[in-house]
PDB file of C-alpha atoms in Angstrom:
ATOM      1  CA  MET A1487       0.000   0.000   0.000  1.00 46.00           C
ATOM      2  CA  ASN A1488       1.536   3.317  -1.045  1.00 45.00           C
ATOM      3  CA  LYS A1489       1.552   6.438   1.132  1.00 41.00           C
ATOM      4  CA  GLN A1490      -1.279   8.206  -0.708  1.00 46.00           C
ATOM      5  CA  THR A1491      -3.568   5.151  -0.520  1.00 46.00           C
ATOM      6  CA  PHE A1492      -2.763   4.730   3.166  1.00 42.00           C
ATOM      7  CA  ALA A1493      -3.458   8.393   3.812  1.00 45.00           C
ATOM      8  CA  GLY A1494      -6.848   8.109   2.125  1.00 47.00           C
ATOM      9  CA  LEU A1495      -7.744   5.040   4.183  1.00 45.00           C
ATOM     10  CA  PHE A1496      -6.558   6.827   7.335  1.00 42.00           C
ATOM     11  CA  LEU A1497      -8.865   9.744   6.527  1.00 42.00           C
ATOM     12  CA  VAL A1498     -11.923   7.517   6.046  1.00 41.00           C
ATOM     13  CA  ILE A1499     -11.323   5.390   9.139  1.00 39.00           C
ATOM     14  CA  HIS A1500     -10.693   8.271  11.501  1.00 41.00           C
ATOM     15  CA  PHE A1501     -13.485  10.450  10.150  1.00 39.00           C
ATOM     16  CA  PHE A1502     -16.041   7.763  11.022  1.00 37.00           C
ATOM     17  CA  PHE A1503     -14.196   6.309  14.045  1.00 36.00           C
ATOM     18  CA  PRO A1504     -12.416   9.166  15.853  1.00 39.00           C
ATOM     19  CA  LEU A1505     -10.003   8.193  18.594  1.00 37.00           C
ATOM     20  CA  ALA A1506     -11.056   8.676  22.189  1.00 34.00           C
ATOM     21  CA  GLY A1507      -9.595  11.424  24.359  1.00 39.00           C
ATOM     22  CA  ARG A1508      -8.202  14.671  23.055  1.00 51.00           C
ATOM     23  CA  GLY A1509      -9.014  15.275  19.401  1.00 67.00           C
ATOM     24  CA  GLN A1510      -6.745  13.439  16.987  1.00 90.00           C
ATOM     25  CA  ASN A1511      -4.818  15.464  14.440  1.00 96.00           C
ATOM     26  CA  PRO A1512      -5.812  16.563  11.920  1.00 97.00           C
ATOM     27  CA  ILE A1513      -8.894  17.806  13.750  1.00 97.00           C
ATOM     28  CA  ILE A1514     -10.972  18.574  10.626  1.00 97.00           C
ATOM     29  CA  ARG A1515     -11.485  15.628   8.267  1.00 96.00           C
ATOM     30  CA  ASN A1516     -14.722  16.178   6.346  1.00 96.00           C
ATOM     31  CA  ILE A1517     -13.122  18.786   4.061  1.00 97.00           C
ATOM     32  CA  TYR A1518      -9.577  20.002   3.482  1.00 97.00           C
ATOM     33  CA  THR A1519      -8.744  23.182   5.388  1.00 98.00           C
ATOM     34  CA  ALA A1520      -5.703  25.376   5.995  1.00 98.00           C
ATOM     35  CA  ASP A1521      -4.585  28.682   7.529  1.00 98.00           C
ATOM     36  CA  PRO A1522      -6.549  28.354  10.801  1.00 98.00           C
ATOM     37  CA  SER A1523      -7.506  31.531  12.664  1.00 98.00           C
ATOM     38  CA  ALA A1524      -8.663  30.527  16.165  1.00 99.00           C
ATOM     39  CA  HIS A1525     -10.709  32.679  18.545  1.00 98.00           C
ATOM     40  CA  VAL A1526     -12.624  32.187  21.797  1.00 98.00           C
ATOM     41  CA  TRP A1527     -15.878  34.139  21.943  1.00 98.00           C
ATOM     42  CA  SER A1528     -18.207  34.997  24.817  1.00 97.00           C
ATOM     43  CA  ASP A1529     -20.377  31.889  24.338  1.00 98.00           C
ATOM     44  CA  GLY A1530     -17.493  29.804  25.686  1.00 98.00           C
ATOM     45  CA  ARG A1531     -16.732  28.016  22.433  1.00 98.00           C
ATOM     46  CA  LEU A1532     -13.509  28.087  20.465  1.00 98.00           C
ATOM     47  CA  TYR A1533     -14.022  28.954  16.781  1.00 99.00           C
ATOM     48  CA  VAL A1534     -11.665  28.318  13.883  1.00 98.00           C
ATOM     49  CA  TYR A1535     -11.879  30.307  10.657  1.00 99.00           C
ATOM     50  CA  PRO A1536      -9.747  28.521   8.019  1.00 98.00           C
ATOM     51  CA  SER A1537      -9.343  28.664   4.273  1.00 98.00           C
ATOM     52  CA  HIS A1538     -10.658  25.747   2.195  1.00 97.00           C
ATOM     53  CA  ASP A1539      -8.654  23.609  -0.234  1.00 97.00           C
ATOM     54  CA  VAL A1540     -10.715  22.397  -3.180  1.00 94.00           C
ATOM     55  CA  ASP A1541     -10.966  18.609  -3.588  1.00 92.00           C
ATOM     56  CA  PRO A1542     -10.184  17.208  -6.167  1.00 89.00           C
ATOM     57  CA  PRO A1543      -7.163  19.525  -5.968  1.00 84.00           C
ATOM     58  CA  ARG A1544      -7.252  22.329  -8.503  1.00 79.00           C
ATOM     59  CA  GLY A1545      -4.722  24.728  -7.035  1.00 80.00           C
ATOM     60  CA  CYS A1546      -4.799  27.680  -4.656  1.00 87.00           C
ATOM     61  CA  ASP A1547      -6.115  29.974  -7.399  1.00 91.00           C
ATOM     62  CA  LEU A1548      -9.479  28.210  -7.157  1.00 93.00           C
ATOM     63  CA  MET A1549      -9.945  28.327  -3.376  1.00 97.00           C
ATOM     64  CA  ASP A1550     -13.392  29.909  -3.336  1.00 96.00           C
ATOM     65  CA  LYS A1551     -15.218  29.564  -0.003  1.00 97.00           C
ATOM     66  CA  TYR A1552     -14.985  29.630   3.786  1.00 98.00           C
ATOM     67  CA  HIS A1553     -16.417  27.333   6.475  1.00 98.00           C
ATOM     68  CA  VAL A1554     -16.374  27.862  10.250  1.00 98.00           C
ATOM     69  CA  PHE A1555     -15.698  25.171  12.857  1.00 98.00           C
ATOM     70  CA  SER A1556     -16.127  25.243  16.644  1.00 98.00           C
ATOM     71  CA  THR A1557     -15.663  23.131  19.751  1.00 98.00           C
ATOM     72  CA  ASP A1558     -16.271  23.296  23.484  1.00 98.00           C
ATOM     73  CA  ASP A1559     -14.006  20.399  24.455  1.00 97.00           C
ATOM     74  CA  MET A1560     -11.145  20.324  21.877  1.00 97.00           C
ATOM     75  CA  VAL A1561     -12.311  16.853  20.841  1.00 96.00           C
ATOM     76  CA  HIS A1562     -15.583  17.242  18.970  1.00 97.00           C
ATOM     77  CA  TRP A1563     -15.650  19.799  16.166  1.00 98.00           C
ATOM     78  CA  LYS A1564     -18.784  21.194  14.561  1.00 98.00           C
ATOM     79  CA  ASP A1565     -18.764  22.305  10.936  1.00 98.00           C
ATOM     80  CA  HIS A1566     -21.111  25.299  10.802  1.00 98.00           C
ATOM     81  CA  GLY A1567     -21.072  25.216   7.017  1.00 98.00           C
ATOM     82  CA  GLU A1568     -20.156  27.753   4.391  1.00 98.00           C
ATOM     83  CA  ILE A1569     -20.245  31.394   5.504  1.00 98.00           C
ATOM     84  CA  LEU A1570     -18.884  33.179   2.428  1.00 98.00           C
ATOM     85  CA  ASN A1571     -18.180  32.397  -1.229  1.00 98.00           C
ATOM     86  CA  ALA A1572     -16.273  34.275  -3.917  1.00 97.00           C
ATOM     87  CA  ASN A1573     -19.620  34.677  -5.688  1.00 97.00           C
ATOM     88  CA  ASP A1574     -20.808  36.808  -2.753  1.00 97.00           C
ATOM     89  CA  VAL A1575     -18.069  39.414  -3.281  1.00 98.00           C
ATOM     90  CA  SER A1576     -19.445  41.982  -5.720  1.00 97.00           C
ATOM     91  CA  TRP A1577     -16.166  43.898  -6.029  1.00 98.00           C
ATOM     92  CA  GLY A1578     -14.055  40.778  -6.466  1.00 97.00           C
ATOM     93  CA  ARG A1579     -12.122  39.297  -9.354  1.00 96.00           C
ATOM     94  CA  LYS A1580     -14.623  38.198 -11.999  1.00 96.00           C
ATOM     95  CA  GLU A1581     -12.877  34.827 -12.341  1.00 95.00           C
ATOM     96  CA  GLY A1582     -13.400  34.164  -8.619  1.00 96.00           C
ATOM     97  CA  GLY A1583     -11.038  32.017  -6.578  1.00 96.00           C
ATOM     98  CA  PHE A1584      -8.218  33.301  -4.362  1.00 97.00           C
ATOM     99  CA  MET A1585     -10.195  33.253  -1.112  1.00 98.00           C
ATOM    100  CA  TRP A1586      -7.086  32.834   1.019  1.00 98.00           C
ATOM    101  CA  ALA A1587      -6.284  32.946   4.747  1.00 98.00           C
ATOM    102  CA  PRO A1588      -8.947  34.926   6.717  1.00 98.00           C
ATOM    103  CA  ASP A1589      -9.405  36.242  10.236  1.00 99.00           C
ATOM    104  CA  CYS A1590     -12.318  37.300  12.437  1.00 99.00           C
ATOM    105  CA  ALA A1591     -12.747  39.870  15.211  1.00 98.00           C
ATOM    106  CA  TYR A1592     -15.552  40.859  17.587  1.00 98.00           C
ATOM    107  CA  LYS A1593     -16.485  44.396  18.557  1.00 97.00           C
ATOM    108  CA  ASN A1594     -19.583  46.568  18.866  1.00 93.00           C
ATOM    109  CA  GLY A1595     -21.829  43.499  19.126  1.00 97.00           C
ATOM    110  CA  LYS A1596     -20.746  42.282  15.693  1.00 98.00           C
ATOM    111  CA  TYR A1597     -18.342  39.784  14.180  1.00 98.00           C
ATOM    112  CA  TYR A1598     -16.072  41.168  11.468  1.00 98.00           C
ATOM    113  CA  PHE A1599     -14.693  38.617   9.014  1.00 99.00           C
ATOM    114  CA  TYR A1600     -11.614  39.798   7.095  1.00 98.00           C
ATOM    115  CA  PHE A1601     -10.463  37.983   3.971  1.00 98.00           C
ATOM    116  CA  PRO A1602      -7.898  38.665   1.228  1.00 98.00           C
ATOM    117  CA  HIS A1603      -9.268  38.667  -2.309  1.00 98.00           C
ATOM    118  CA  PRO A1604      -8.145  40.281  -5.576  1.00 97.00           C
ATOM    119  CA  SER A1605     -10.340  42.807  -7.350  1.00 97.00           C
ATOM    120  CA  GLY A1606      -8.843  42.226 -10.804  1.00 96.00           C
ATOM    121  CA  THR A1607      -7.704  39.564 -13.240  1.00 96.00           C
ATOM    122  CA  ASP A1608      -4.077  40.501 -12.487  1.00 95.00           C
ATOM    123  CA  TRP A1609      -4.594  39.048  -9.054  1.00 95.00           C
ATOM    124  CA  ASN A1610      -1.216  39.583  -7.399  1.00 94.00           C
ATOM    125  CA  LYS A1611      -1.307  43.343  -8.008  1.00 94.00           C
ATOM    126  CA  THR A1612      -4.935  43.835  -6.956  1.00 96.00           C
ATOM    127  CA  TRP A1613      -5.181  42.283  -3.493  1.00 97.00           C
ATOM    128  CA  LYS A1614      -7.729  43.844  -1.191  1.00 97.00           C
ATOM    129  CA  VAL A1615      -8.938  42.894   2.294  1.00 98.00           C
ATOM    130  CA  GLY A1616     -12.660  42.338   2.221  1.00 98.00           C
ATOM    131  CA  ILE A1617     -14.971  42.604   5.219  1.00 98.00           C
ATOM    132  CA  ALA A1618     -18.106  40.578   5.916  1.00 98.00           C
ATOM    133  CA  VAL A1619     -20.184  41.342   9.011  1.00 98.00           C
ATOM    134  CA  SER A1620     -22.609  39.326  11.126  1.00 98.00           C
ATOM    135  CA  THR A1621     -24.208  39.370  14.566  1.00 98.00           C
ATOM    136  CA  GLN A1622     -23.407  35.632  14.854  1.00 98.00           C
ATOM    137  CA  PRO A1623     -19.950  34.035  14.972  1.00 98.00           C
ATOM    138  CA  ALA A1624     -20.637  31.299  12.418  1.00 98.00           C
ATOM    139  CA  SER A1625     -23.492  32.403  10.156  1.00 98.00           C
ATOM    140  CA  GLY A1626     -25.191  35.390   8.605  1.00 98.00           C
ATOM    141  CA  PHE A1627     -22.082  37.082   7.221  1.00 98.00           C
ATOM    142  CA  VAL A1628     -22.730  39.695   4.541  1.00 98.00           C
ATOM    143  CA  SER A1629     -19.962  41.220   2.429  1.00 97.00           C
ATOM    144  CA  GLN A1630     -19.573  44.944   3.228  1.00 96.00           C
ATOM    145  CA  GLY A1631     -16.798  46.043   0.877  1.00 96.00           C
ATOM    146  CA  TYR A1632     -13.109  46.289   1.718  1.00 98.00           C
ATOM    147  CA  LEU A1633     -10.551  48.239   3.726  1.00 98.00           C
ATOM    148  CA  ASP A1634      -8.971  51.217   1.998  1.00 97.00           C
ATOM    149  CA  LEU A1635      -5.283  50.326   2.357  1.00 96.00           C
ATOM    150  CA  GLY A1636      -3.908  52.496  -0.425  1.00 92.00           C
ATOM    151  CA  ASP A1637      -2.409  51.412  -3.725  1.00 87.00           C
ATOM    152  CA  ASP A1638       0.485  49.246  -2.534  1.00 86.00           C
ATOM    153  CA  SER A1639      -1.239  45.865  -2.572  1.00 90.00           C
ATOM    154  CA  ARG A1640       1.204  43.626  -4.458  1.00 92.00           C
ATOM    155  CA  SER A1641       1.602  40.292  -2.643  1.00 93.00           C
ATOM    156  CA  MET A1642      -0.129  41.689   0.457  1.00 96.00           C
ATOM    157  CA  ILE A1643      -2.337  38.975   1.985  1.00 98.00           C
ATOM    158  CA  ASP A1644      -3.166  37.218   5.282  1.00 98.00           C
ATOM    159  CA  PRO A1645      -5.114  39.826   7.281  1.00 98.00           C
ATOM    160  CA  CYS A1646      -4.970  39.632  11.062  1.00 98.00           C
ATOM    161  CA  VAL A1647      -7.033  41.766  13.451  1.00 98.00           C
ATOM    162  CA  PHE A1648      -6.157  41.965  17.138  1.00 98.00           C
ATOM    163  CA  VAL A1649      -8.410  43.684  19.701  1.00 98.00           C
ATOM    164  CA  ASP A1650      -6.461  44.777  22.764  1.00 98.00           C
ATOM    165  CA  ASP A1651      -7.721  44.783  26.360  1.00 98.00           C
ATOM    166  CA  ASP A1652      -8.707  48.463  26.083  1.00 98.00           C
ATOM    167  CA  GLY A1653     -10.883  47.764  23.039  1.00 98.00           C
ATOM    168  CA  GLN A1654      -8.501  49.281  20.498  1.00 98.00           C
ATOM    169  CA  ALA A1655      -8.337  47.129  17.360  1.00 98.00           C
ATOM    170  CA  TYR A1656      -5.215  46.709  15.253  1.00 99.00           C
ATOM    171  CA  PHE A1657      -4.934  45.502  11.668  1.00 98.00           C
ATOM    172  CA  TYR A1658      -1.982  43.643  10.149  1.00 98.00           C
ATOM    173  CA  TYR A1659      -1.270  41.997   6.836  1.00 98.00           C
ATOM    174  CA  GLY A1660       1.709  41.019   4.749  1.00 97.00           C
ATOM    175  CA  GLY A1661       3.327  38.909   2.091  1.00 96.00           C
ATOM    176  CA  GLY A1662       6.304  38.934  -0.209  1.00 91.00           C
ATOM    177  CA  GLY A1663       8.643  39.695   2.664  1.00 95.00           C
ATOM    178  CA  ARG A1664       6.744  42.698   4.089  1.00 97.00           C
ATOM    179  CA  CYS A1665       4.598  42.938   7.216  1.00 98.00           C
ATOM    180  CA  VAL A1666       2.679  46.119   8.075  1.00 98.00           C
ATOM    181  CA  GLY A1667       0.144  47.145  10.708  1.00 98.00           C
ATOM    182  CA  THR A1668      -1.879  50.016  12.086  1.00 98.00           C
ATOM    183  CA  LYS A1669      -4.795  50.955  14.327  1.00 98.00           C
ATOM    184  CA  LEU A1670      -8.366  50.503  13.149  1.00 98.00           C
ATOM    185  CA  LYS A1671     -11.098  53.053  13.715  1.00 98.00           C
ATOM    186  CA  SER A1672     -13.883  52.002  16.090  1.00 98.00           C
ATOM    187  CA  ASN A1673     -16.119  51.085  13.123  1.00 98.00           C
ATOM    188  CA  MET A1674     -13.660  48.256  12.302  1.00 98.00           C
ATOM    189  CA  THR A1675     -13.878  49.064   8.595  1.00 98.00           C
ATOM    190  CA  GLU A1676     -11.322  51.876   8.278  1.00 98.00           C
ATOM    191  CA  ILE A1677      -7.700  52.290   9.284  1.00 98.00           C
ATOM    192  CA  ALA A1678      -7.041  55.118  11.745  1.00 98.00           C
ATOM    193  CA  GLU A1679      -3.406  55.785  10.856  1.00 97.00           C
ATOM    194  CA  PRO A1680      -1.073  55.058   7.927  1.00 97.00           C
ATOM    195  CA  LEU A1681       0.287  51.536   7.714  1.00 97.00           C
ATOM    196  CA  LYS A1682       3.749  51.095   9.223  1.00 97.00           C
ATOM    197  CA  THR A1683       6.362  48.390   8.760  1.00 98.00           C
ATOM    198  CA  MET A1684       6.710  45.894  11.591  1.00 98.00           C
ATOM    199  CA  GLU A1685      10.402  46.230  12.447  1.00 98.00           C
ATOM    200  CA  GLY A1686      12.604  43.538  13.983  1.00 98.00           C
ATOM    201  CA  LEU A1687      11.202  40.457  12.229  1.00 98.00           C
ATOM    202  CA  LYS A1688      13.661  37.926  10.826  1.00 98.00           C
ATOM    203  CA  ASP A1689      13.012  36.303   7.417  1.00 98.00           C
ATOM    204  CA  PHE A1690       9.316  37.244   7.311  1.00 98.00           C
ATOM    205  CA  HIS A1691       7.308  35.590   4.540  1.00 98.00           C
ATOM    206  CA  GLU A1692       3.590  35.694   5.397  1.00 98.00           C
ATOM    207  CA  ALA A1693       0.903  34.536   7.882  1.00 98.00           C
ATOM    208  CA  THR A1694       0.901  37.286  10.527  1.00 98.00           C
ATOM    209  CA  TRP A1695      -0.822  36.468  13.825  1.00 99.00           C
ATOM    210  CA  ILE A1696      -0.924  38.604  16.999  1.00 99.00           C
ATOM    211  CA  PHE A1697      -1.726  37.576  20.560  1.00 99.00           C
ATOM    212  CA  LYS A1698      -1.025  38.929  24.043  1.00 98.00           C
ATOM    213  CA  ARG A1699       0.179  37.152  27.178  1.00 98.00           C
ATOM    214  CA  ASN A1700       1.295  38.694  30.480  1.00 98.00           C
ATOM    215  CA  ASN A1701       1.312  42.177  28.913  1.00 98.00           C
ATOM    216  CA  VAL A1702       3.694  41.012  26.180  1.00 98.00           C
ATOM    217  CA  TYR A1703       2.605  41.106  22.542  1.00 99.00           C
ATOM    218  CA  TYR A1704       3.568  38.201  20.302  1.00 99.00           C
ATOM    219  CA  LEU A1705       3.702  38.314  16.501  1.00 99.00           C
ATOM    220  CA  THR A1706       3.917  34.925  14.792  1.00 99.00           C
ATOM    221  CA  TYR A1707       4.597  34.351  11.116  1.00 98.00           C
ATOM    222  CA  ALA A1708       5.867  31.955   8.453  1.00 98.00           C
ATOM    223  CA  ASP A1709       9.445  32.200   7.186  1.00 98.00           C
ATOM    224  CA  ASN A1710      11.101  31.274   3.864  1.00 98.00           C
ATOM    225  CA  ASN A1711      12.775  28.069   5.041  1.00 98.00           C
ATOM    226  CA  THR A1712      13.572  25.372   2.469  1.00 97.00           C
ATOM    227  CA  VAL A1713      14.716  21.749   2.762  1.00 96.00           C
ATOM    228  CA  ASN A1714      16.613  20.199  -0.146  1.00 94.00           C
ATOM    229  CA  GLY A1715      15.569  23.099  -2.326  1.00 93.00           C
ATOM    230  CA  LYS A1716      11.854  22.710  -1.589  1.00 94.00           C
ATOM    231  CA  GLY A1717       9.623  25.001   0.461  1.00 95.00           C
ATOM    232  CA  ALA A1718       9.360  23.975   4.103  1.00 97.00           C
ATOM    233  CA  ASN A1719       8.119  27.062   5.929  1.00 98.00           C
ATOM    234  CA  ARG A1720       8.398  27.220   9.703  1.00 98.00           C
ATOM    235  CA  LEU A1721       6.430  29.344  12.153  1.00 98.00           C
ATOM    236  CA  ASN A1722       8.493  31.988  13.973  1.00 99.00           C
ATOM    237  CA  TYR A1723       7.660  34.523  16.663  1.00 99.00           C
ATOM    238  CA  ALA A1724       8.749  37.912  17.922  1.00 99.00           C
ATOM    239  CA  THR A1725       7.750  39.918  21.010  1.00 99.00           C
ATOM    240  CA  SER A1726       7.148  43.545  21.904  1.00 98.00           C
ATOM    241  CA  LYS A1727       5.787  45.813  24.636  1.00 98.00           C
ATOM    242  CA  SER A1728       3.685  47.532  21.966  1.00 98.00           C
ATOM    243  CA  PRO A1729       1.157  46.020  19.521  1.00 98.00           C
ATOM    244  CA  LEU A1730       2.909  47.848  16.655  1.00 98.00           C
ATOM    245  CA  GLY A1731       6.469  47.016  17.680  1.00 98.00           C
ATOM    246  CA  PRO A1732       9.359  47.329  17.291  1.00 98.00           C
ATOM    247  CA  TRP A1733       9.701  43.568  17.651  1.00 98.00           C
ATOM    248  CA  THR A1734      12.404  41.363  19.147  1.00 98.00           C
ATOM    249  CA  TYR A1735      12.899  38.093  17.301  1.00 98.00           C
ATOM    250  CA  GLY A1736      12.278  35.029  19.466  1.00 98.00           C
ATOM    251  CA  GLY A1737      12.894  32.005  17.236  1.00 98.00           C
ATOM    252  CA  VAL A1738      11.073  29.118  15.576  1.00 98.00           C
ATOM    253  CA  TYR A1739       8.215  27.522  17.507  1.00 98.00           C
ATOM    254  CA  LEU A1740       6.830  25.178  14.824  1.00 98.00           C
ATOM    255  CA  ASP A1741       9.025  23.155  12.483  1.00 98.00           C
ATOM    256  CA  PRO A1742       7.937  22.253   8.921  1.00 97.00           C
ATOM    257  CA  THR A1743       4.659  20.335   8.840  1.00 96.00           C
ATOM    258  CA  SER A1744       5.040  18.126   5.719  1.00 91.00           C
ATOM    259  CA  CYS A1745       3.977  20.755   3.169  1.00 93.00           C
ATOM    260  CA  ASP A1746       5.729  23.781   1.734  1.00 95.00           C
ATOM    261  CA  THR A1747       3.460  26.377   3.367  1.00 96.00           C
ATOM    262  CA  SER A1748       2.869  27.081   7.036  1.00 98.00           C
ATOM    263  CA  HIS A1749       0.243  29.265   8.641  1.00 98.00           C
ATOM    264  CA  GLY A1750      -1.041  29.230  12.195  1.00 98.00           C
ATOM    265  CA  SER A1751      -2.620  30.939  15.159  1.00 98.00           C
ATOM    266  CA  VAL A1752      -2.210  30.848  18.933  1.00 99.00           C
ATOM    267  CA  VAL A1753      -5.010  31.065  21.484  1.00 98.00           C
ATOM    268  CA  GLU A1754      -5.685  30.316  25.152  1.00 98.00           C
ATOM    269  CA  TYR A1755      -8.714  28.175  25.929  1.00 98.00           C
ATOM    270  CA  LYS A1756      -9.818  27.003  29.379  1.00 98.00           C
ATOM    271  CA  GLY A1757      -6.412  27.757  30.868  1.00 98.00           C
ATOM    272  CA  GLN A1758      -4.355  25.991  28.186  1.00 98.00           C
ATOM    273  CA  TRP A1759      -2.524  27.618  25.273  1.00 98.00           C
ATOM    274  CA  TYR A1760      -2.832  26.006  21.846  1.00 98.00           C
ATOM    275  CA  ALA A1761      -1.013  26.313  18.530  1.00 98.00           C
ATOM    276  CA  PHE A1762      -3.133  25.803  15.413  1.00 98.00           C
ATOM    277  CA  TYR A1763      -1.492  25.013  12.082  1.00 98.00           C
ATOM    278  CA  HIS A1764      -1.967  22.870   8.978  1.00 98.00           C
ATOM    279  CA  ASN A1765      -0.221  19.917   7.376  1.00 97.00           C
ATOM    280  CA  SER A1766      -0.748  17.598   4.410  1.00 95.00           C
ATOM    281  CA  VAL A1767      -0.426  14.173   6.006  1.00 93.00           C
ATOM    282  CA  LEU A1768      -3.955  13.021   5.138  1.00 94.00           C
ATOM    283  CA  SER A1769      -3.617  13.703   1.430  1.00 94.00           C
ATOM    284  CA  GLY A1770       0.112  13.671   0.820  1.00 92.00           C
ATOM    285  CA  ARG A1771      -0.424  16.771  -1.338  1.00 92.00           C
ATOM    286  CA  GLY A1772       0.504  20.348  -0.526  1.00 91.00           C
ATOM    287  CA  ASN A1773      -2.714  21.699  -2.062  1.00 93.00           C
ATOM    288  CA  LEU A1774      -4.933  19.479   0.092  1.00 96.00           C
ATOM    289  CA  ARG A1775      -4.109  20.562   3.618  1.00 97.00           C
ATOM    290  CA  SER A1776      -5.680  19.808   6.998  1.00 97.00           C
ATOM    291  CA  VAL A1777      -5.952  21.877  10.185  1.00 98.00           C
ATOM    292  CA  CYS A1778      -4.234  20.564  13.327  1.00 98.00           C
ATOM    293  CA  VAL A1779      -3.799  21.761  16.893  1.00 98.00           C
ATOM    294  CA  ASP A1780      -1.321  20.977  19.659  1.00 98.00           C
ATOM    295  CA  LYS A1781      -0.644  22.352  23.112  1.00 98.00           C
ATOM    296  CA  LEU A1782       1.687  25.333  23.366  1.00 98.00           C
ATOM    297  CA  TYR A1783       3.987  25.929  26.331  1.00 98.00           C
ATOM    298  CA  PHE A1784       5.989  28.935  27.487  1.00 98.00           C
ATOM    299  CA  ASN A1785       9.209  29.151  29.465  1.00 98.00           C
ATOM    300  CA  LYS A1786       9.387  31.293  32.597  1.00 98.00           C
ATOM    301  CA  ASP A1787      10.922  34.155  30.615  1.00 98.00           C
ATOM    302  CA  GLY A1788       7.979  34.157  28.183  1.00 98.00           C
ATOM    303  CA  SER A1789       9.803  32.452  25.337  1.00 98.00           C
ATOM    304  CA  ILE A1790       7.850  29.802  23.436  1.00 98.00           C
ATOM    305  CA  GLN A1791       8.838  26.149  23.554  1.00 98.00           C
ATOM    306  CA  LYS A1792       8.977  24.215  20.284  1.00 98.00           C
ATOM    307  CA  VAL A1793       5.581  22.645  19.524  1.00 98.00           C
ATOM    308  CA  VAL A1794       5.492  18.844  19.529  1.00 97.00           C
ATOM    309  CA  GLN A1795       3.427  17.945  16.462  1.00 97.00           C
ATOM    310  CA  THR A1796       1.154  14.963  17.085  1.00 95.00           C
ATOM    311  CA  GLY A1797      -0.708  12.643  14.751  1.00 75.00           C
ATOM    312  CA  MET A1798       1.906  12.778  11.999  1.00 61.00           C
ATOM    313  CA  LEU A1799       2.032   9.903   9.505  1.00 47.00           C
ATOM    314  CA  SER A1800       5.448   8.512   8.706  1.00 36.00           C
ATOM    315  CA  GLN A1801       7.205  10.716   6.173  1.00 33.00           C
TER     316      GLN A1801
END
């Protein structure tokens, strides 16, 4: 039995017969998902907002929809279904596709879903960050246009929105080696100040994520690491006393995950910190990825310990 056949059998068996105890990685098995953005909302559930790899695989240019998943025990995951499709984006690229890594934030009694999407056929030069809004965390989202981020949009993807303890929201995005951020206005649909470069990051590629612990801000991201000439991104982190830096590089906290890309998020739930990420062990293909989660631990000085990836098939 070859690796791909075994992976397919593994997917079928464990989708219908999940292992007991803590959820087995990958945690989502009914569809292929990547780029998980994890949040805990006031209803006590943990929600994950990922991108969706099309099966049969047709490439990242045809990723065209978003689902939402949630749990209250880190074992059983509910698929809330599709919340947004490229067809719902009136300003978007007429060919559709390119619904890449999203994020979600809560403020003013509403959930704001941010997603990168091109507005033109020349997709890499026309990236915008769309906004869909709902009063529910996993349904009812309606596209509301996009953030005005100026004309410099080449390769700029992977929006991240962080709401600080004082209610101030911050917006970040980046790709092609650049990461920028700024404050958002209270309406969550406009930037309050010009975008500024996040200084102090080492080998930034994409996948910005911000979280706060013990009054220290953490910025995590994917680097440009390769193995034997092939992409093997790792997840790195940096810290700061300010949500807009400057940042002090901290190191790698997640090694390559069996596919060329890496994208993750970090969240605390019921007293335990978790690292979300994706790999390709179920499919054996880098364009059919699956969301995973493992526990995250910190040293006494606040540095992050290397994540032990569980549920990996033999490589």
